[in-house]
């Protein structure tokens, strides 16, 4: 059974007003436990709208969402349960911090879950380790942290609920390369430890190529392409038409091939390209 | 959702009503209000209704949208009507119970008050629906400019108004976003007693204030770095110009007032 599943979802913003705007037009999607899914697509293609359907923040005008096989609209309790099982981190989550201390802010979710005090404490400390926040920082006001630390504290607030599906909407936007890498590594760590599914909305083809098991490409409120990174990046022309570029490594590989360098297909991460080139050069050096 | 409220919203368009100078529209709105309160007979109300309907038709604003926007004010209208029904003095008593009596005059007065209020509000909404906030504040600034001689801060007032109007949608959007983010962490804004609900607002209000102050700071810096230093000597990219159509519209407004005073002033 998929951890979370969307069946033929449609959604219209401001329905019934002159500003009516269809944002999703029949999207079906399923995600298994432990899977790492990347969602890419041009700006305005409906990615953020779609992920907000998965934990029931938006109500689809058509279609339904199942979490652990249960329709999240079947009862109020099911909806609440889905909110905790599917953890959603919004873009720029640091703007949602509100408590007096970082500790209290991270514990907001677990407290809403009605957990016993000792379990809340355990989860907060675990999530703080995830976020790389020290004991001293837990006692600080969230507004005293640096931008990157604020972001991590906010993500820790969702992680502390131990969701089975962790969804992050452009988690690395506005972070420096080091901050980006360590955040993504932390998310990997969470997935390994909890066996949770991770769904990441991203504009970075490199990130999508390197980490995801599966890519879903959105276009005008529809899923235009879906598959493993190598399957998706094979459709270079279609992607370009949607306003998306291939990862830099795939672009370089394509240009080299056009000049007659005998590279194999399916090179879209810099590591794979490097290995292939070293292999080729090694061979020609030897001869 | 929060952002679906249409109160004071602008619907872009390119009709004659949209193209009129904002000052003309402000003046016409005042004319309309004066005429509406001067009209005293049923035929007078019918006349004013016809004026309103033709203005709405000319602006191509959906009548349903206009009616829907009256919803938030429905309570005030009902309240006024009830007050009028029960507390208008009169001798033609229709029903009598306890300390209340319902008179014919009361019923008529209430019906007229209801008509007047709905038409008044619909008319002013038509102004904000067809005039962008920027044009509206430009118009107000231009009208208030003569008062600068007595040190009335017309420019500052207009700038404050346009900034406030500009940031209302932004703040609504922000509130929406913060609410969603807290809901994703299991916050519950819908159940519980008054105290619990008030407490539940804290996770929204704190981030909202923080971001409002941040925005204010950023805006101030952006304005300063573009050398904003108040209204003195400031020129405009789009200057307001009265065109022939504006004078025609103003003449029509004056004609409506005169017609009402000449024809519909008799008390029923
Ligand atoms: N709250 C809203 N009200 C009205 N329309 C909206 C709202 N949010 C999004 N839209 C519209 O719905 C469409 C899909 O928006 P969405 O935010 O899901 O796109 P996205 O793929 O996440 O884009 P981005 O990459 O820029 O974040 C857009 O065309 C947008 O204009
Ligand atoms: Mg988005």
Short mmCIF file of N, CA and C in Angstrom, two decimals, chain A residues 11 13-19 52 55 57-58 76 80 83-84 86-91 95-99 104-110 112-113 143 153-154 157-158 161, chain B residues 1 3-4 6 9-12 62 65 68 174 176-191 199-200 202-208 210-211 214-215 218:
data_model
loop_
_atom_site.label_atom_id
_atom_site.label_comp_id
_atom_site.label_asym_id
_atom_site.label_seq_id
_atom_site.Cartn_x
_atom_site.Cartn_y
_atom_site.Cartn_z
N UNK A 11 -7.83 21.09 -8.79
CA UNK A 11 -7.99 22.16 -7.82
C UNK A 11 -8.07 23.51 -8.53
N UNK A 13 -8.20 27.69 -7.75
CA UNK A 13 -8.09 28.77 -6.77
C UNK A 13 -9.22 29.77 -6.97
N UNK A 14 -9.72 30.34 -5.88
CA UNK A 14 -10.75 31.39 -5.91
C UNK A 14 -11.93 30.98 -6.77
N UNK A 15 -12.38 29.74 -6.65
CA UNK A 15 -13.49 29.27 -7.46
C UNK A 15 -14.71 30.15 -7.22
N UNK A 16 -15.40 30.48 -8.30
CA UNK A 16 -16.62 31.26 -8.17
C UNK A 16 -16.40 32.76 -8.08
N UNK A 17 -15.15 33.23 -8.24
CA UNK A 17 -14.91 34.68 -8.30
C UNK A 17 -14.31 35.01 -9.67
N UNK A 18 -14.22 36.29 -9.98
CA UNK A 18 -13.62 36.64 -11.29
C UNK A 18 -12.14 36.27 -11.37
N UNK A 19 -11.53 35.91 -10.21
CA UNK A 19 -10.11 35.58 -10.23
C UNK A 19 -9.88 34.07 -10.29
N UNK A 52 0.28 20.64 -1.12
CA UNK A 52 -0.65 21.00 -0.04
C UNK A 52 -1.91 20.15 -0.06
N UNK A 55 -1.46 16.66 2.45
CA UNK A 55 -1.79 16.57 3.88
C UNK A 55 -3.11 17.28 4.17
N UNK A 57 -4.30 20.27 3.40
CA UNK A 57 -4.42 21.71 3.67
C UNK A 57 -5.37 22.36 2.68
N UNK A 58 -5.35 21.88 1.45
CA UNK A 58 -6.30 22.35 0.45
C UNK A 58 -7.24 21.19 0.14
N UNK A 76 -13.02 13.75 10.44
CA UNK A 76 -12.15 14.79 10.99
C UNK A 76 -10.89 14.17 11.57
N UNK A 80 -6.87 14.86 10.71
CA UNK A 80 -5.88 15.21 11.72
C UNK A 80 -4.71 14.23 11.70
N UNK A 83 -2.43 14.89 8.85
CA UNK A 83 -1.54 16.04 9.05
C UNK A 83 -0.26 15.61 9.75
N UNK A 84 -0.39 14.63 10.69
CA UNK A 84 0.79 14.20 11.44
C UNK A 84 1.60 13.17 10.67
N UNK A 86 1.78 12.95 7.32
CA UNK A 86 2.40 13.59 6.17
C UNK A 86 2.89 14.97 6.63
N UNK A 87 4.18 15.09 6.88
CA UNK A 87 4.72 16.36 7.38
C UNK A 87 5.10 17.25 6.22
N UNK A 88 4.55 18.46 6.21
CA UNK A 88 4.82 19.37 5.10
C UNK A 88 5.62 20.56 5.59
N UNK A 89 6.75 20.80 4.96
CA UNK A 89 7.56 21.98 5.27
C UNK A 89 7.40 22.96 4.12
N UNK A 90 6.87 24.15 4.43
CA UNK A 90 6.63 25.14 3.40
C UNK A 90 7.93 25.79 2.95
N UNK A 91 7.83 26.54 1.85
CA UNK A 91 8.95 27.33 1.41
C UNK A 91 9.20 28.43 2.45
N UNK A 95 9.77 31.69 8.52
CA UNK A 95 8.80 32.74 8.83
C UNK A 95 7.63 32.24 9.68
N UNK A 96 7.62 30.97 10.03
CA UNK A 96 6.52 30.47 10.85
C UNK A 96 6.92 30.34 12.31
N UNK A 97 8.19 30.62 12.65
CA UNK A 97 8.63 30.48 14.04
C UNK A 97 7.92 31.51 14.90
N UNK A 98 7.49 31.10 16.09
CA UNK A 98 6.74 32.08 16.90
C UNK A 98 6.99 31.96 18.39
N UNK A 99 7.55 30.86 18.86
CA UNK A 99 7.63 30.66 20.32
C UNK A 99 8.76 31.47 20.94
N UNK A 104 10.68 25.35 22.54
CA UNK A 104 9.22 25.37 22.57
C UNK A 104 8.65 25.35 21.16
N UNK A 105 9.34 26.00 20.25
CA UNK A 105 8.84 26.03 18.88
C UNK A 105 8.88 24.64 18.26
N UNK A 106 9.99 23.92 18.47
CA UNK A 106 10.09 22.58 17.90
C UNK A 106 9.03 21.66 18.52
N UNK A 107 8.69 21.92 19.80
CA UNK A 107 7.75 21.02 20.48
C UNK A 107 6.29 21.33 20.13
N UNK A 108 6.05 22.39 19.31
CA UNK A 108 4.67 22.78 19.00
C UNK A 108 3.90 21.63 18.33
N UNK A 109 4.50 21.00 17.34
CA UNK A 109 3.84 19.90 16.65
C UNK A 109 3.56 18.72 17.57
N UNK A 110 4.60 18.19 18.25
CA UNK A 110 4.36 17.07 19.17
C UNK A 110 3.32 17.40 20.24
N UNK A 112 0.78 19.40 19.88
CA UNK A 112 -0.53 19.30 19.24
C UNK A 112 -0.96 17.86 19.04
N UNK A 113 0.03 16.95 18.96
CA UNK A 113 -0.30 15.55 18.78
C UNK A 113 -0.81 14.94 20.08
N UNK A 143 14.40 34.03 17.11
CA UNK A 143 14.74 35.19 16.30
C UNK A 143 16.20 35.59 16.44
N UNK A 153 15.74 24.97 12.27
CA UNK A 153 14.87 24.85 13.44
C UNK A 153 13.43 24.63 12.99
N UNK A 154 13.03 25.35 11.93
CA UNK A 154 11.65 25.22 11.45
C UNK A 154 11.42 23.81 10.89
N UNK A 157 10.94 21.37 13.53
CA UNK A 157 9.59 21.41 14.08
C UNK A 157 8.66 20.42 13.40
N UNK A 158 8.90 20.14 12.13
CA UNK A 158 8.07 19.15 11.42
C UNK A 158 8.62 17.75 11.66
N UNK A 161 7.57 15.62 14.59
CA UNK A 161 6.31 14.87 14.54
C UNK A 161 6.54 13.47 13.96
N UNK B 1 -11.41 30.60 1.22
CA UNK B 1 -10.17 31.03 1.82
C UNK B 1 -10.18 32.52 2.10
N UNK B 3 -8.34 34.93 1.19
CA UNK B 3 -8.09 35.89 0.15
C UNK B 3 -9.25 36.04 -0.83
N UNK B 4 -10.29 35.25 -0.64
CA UNK B 4 -11.42 35.35 -1.54
C UNK B 4 -12.33 36.53 -1.22
N UNK B 6 -13.82 40.07 -1.22
CA UNK B 6 -13.72 41.04 -2.31
C UNK B 6 -13.85 42.47 -1.82
N UNK B 9 -11.92 45.61 -3.32
CA UNK B 9 -10.99 45.07 -4.28
C UNK B 9 -11.15 45.77 -5.63
N UNK B 10 -10.10 45.72 -6.43
CA UNK B 10 -10.14 46.37 -7.73
C UNK B 10 -10.22 45.32 -8.82
N UNK B 11 -11.20 45.46 -9.72
CA UNK B 11 -11.33 44.54 -10.85
C UNK B 11 -10.88 45.29 -12.10
N UNK B 12 -9.69 45.00 -12.60
CA UNK B 12 -9.20 45.74 -13.76
C UNK B 12 -10.16 45.62 -14.93
N UNK B 62 -19.74 42.39 -12.74
CA UNK B 62 -20.77 41.38 -12.57
C UNK B 62 -21.70 41.76 -11.41
N UNK B 65 -21.35 39.65 -8.29
CA UNK B 65 -20.17 39.97 -7.47
C UNK B 65 -20.49 41.13 -6.55
N UNK B 68 -22.77 40.03 -3.81
CA UNK B 68 -22.07 39.18 -2.86
C UNK B 68 -21.24 40.01 -1.90
N UNK B 174 0.06 36.47 3.38
CA UNK B 174 1.00 36.03 4.41
C UNK B 174 0.26 35.29 5.53
N UNK B 176 -2.52 33.72 5.34
CA UNK B 176 -2.90 32.44 4.76
C UNK B 176 -1.78 31.43 4.86
N UNK B 177 -0.59 31.89 4.48
CA UNK B 177 0.57 31.02 4.42
C UNK B 177 0.95 30.55 5.83
N UNK B 178 0.99 31.50 6.77
CA UNK B 178 1.38 31.15 8.13
C UNK B 178 0.35 30.19 8.74
N UNK B 179 -0.93 30.47 8.47
CA UNK B 179 -1.97 29.58 8.98
C UNK B 179 -1.77 28.17 8.45
N UNK B 180 -1.49 28.06 7.16
CA UNK B 180 -1.28 26.74 6.58
C UNK B 180 -0.09 26.05 7.22
N UNK B 181 0.99 26.82 7.42
CA UNK B 181 2.19 26.22 7.99
C UNK B 181 1.91 25.70 9.40
N UNK B 182 1.16 26.48 10.18
CA UNK B 182 0.88 26.02 11.55
C UNK B 182 -0.13 24.87 11.55
N UNK B 183 -1.06 24.90 10.61
CA UNK B 183 -1.99 23.77 10.50
C UNK B 183 -1.23 22.50 10.17
N UNK B 184 -0.19 22.63 9.34
CA UNK B 184 0.61 21.46 8.98
C UNK B 184 1.30 20.89 10.22
N UNK B 185 1.48 21.72 11.24
CA UNK B 185 2.05 21.21 12.49
C UNK B 185 0.95 20.87 13.49
N UNK B 186 -0.25 20.73 13.00
CA UNK B 186 -1.33 20.25 13.85
C UNK B 186 -2.06 21.33 14.62
N UNK B 187 -1.80 22.62 14.33
CA UNK B 187 -2.52 23.68 15.03
C UNK B 187 -4.00 23.59 14.66
N UNK B 188 -4.84 23.93 15.63
CA UNK B 188 -6.28 23.79 15.42
C UNK B 188 -6.92 25.14 15.71
N UNK B 189 -7.48 25.77 14.69
CA UNK B 189 -8.06 27.10 14.90
C UNK B 189 -9.57 27.06 15.01
N UNK B 190 -10.15 25.86 14.87
CA UNK B 190 -11.59 25.82 14.72
C UNK B 190 -12.35 25.31 15.93
N UNK B 191 -11.67 24.59 16.82
CA UNK B 191 -12.44 24.03 17.93
C UNK B 191 -12.00 24.65 19.25
N UNK B 199 -5.94 31.84 22.18
CA UNK B 199 -4.57 31.36 22.34
C UNK B 199 -4.04 30.79 21.03
N UNK B 200 -4.94 30.15 20.29
CA UNK B 200 -4.53 29.50 19.04
C UNK B 200 -4.09 30.54 18.01
N UNK B 202 -2.05 32.99 18.60
CA UNK B 202 -0.67 33.41 18.85
C UNK B 202 0.31 32.93 17.78
N UNK B 203 0.25 31.64 17.40
CA UNK B 203 1.19 31.17 16.38
C UNK B 203 1.00 31.86 15.03
N UNK B 204 -0.11 32.57 14.84
CA UNK B 204 -0.27 33.32 13.59
C UNK B 204 0.20 34.75 13.80
N UNK B 205 -0.22 35.35 14.91
CA UNK B 205 0.04 36.78 15.10
C UNK B 205 1.52 37.10 15.24
N UNK B 206 2.25 36.26 16.02
CA UNK B 206 3.67 36.57 16.21
C UNK B 206 4.43 36.60 14.89
N UNK B 207 4.36 35.54 14.07
CA UNK B 207 5.08 35.61 12.80
C UNK B 207 4.56 36.73 11.90
N UNK B 208 3.26 37.01 11.98
CA UNK B 208 2.69 38.05 11.13
C UNK B 208 3.27 39.42 11.48
N UNK B 210 6.10 39.98 13.11
CA UNK B 210 7.52 39.99 12.78
C UNK B 210 7.70 40.31 11.30
N UNK B 211 6.90 39.69 10.46
CA UNK B 211 7.12 39.90 9.03
C UNK B 211 6.61 41.27 8.60
N UNK B 214 9.37 43.56 9.40
CA UNK B 214 10.47 43.33 8.46
C UNK B 214 10.15 44.01 7.13
N UNK B 215 8.91 43.83 6.67
CA UNK B 215 8.51 44.45 5.41
C UNK B 215 8.59 45.97 5.48
N UNK B 218 12.14 47.00 5.21
CA UNK B 218 12.65 46.83 3.85
C UNK B 218 12.10 47.90 2.93
#
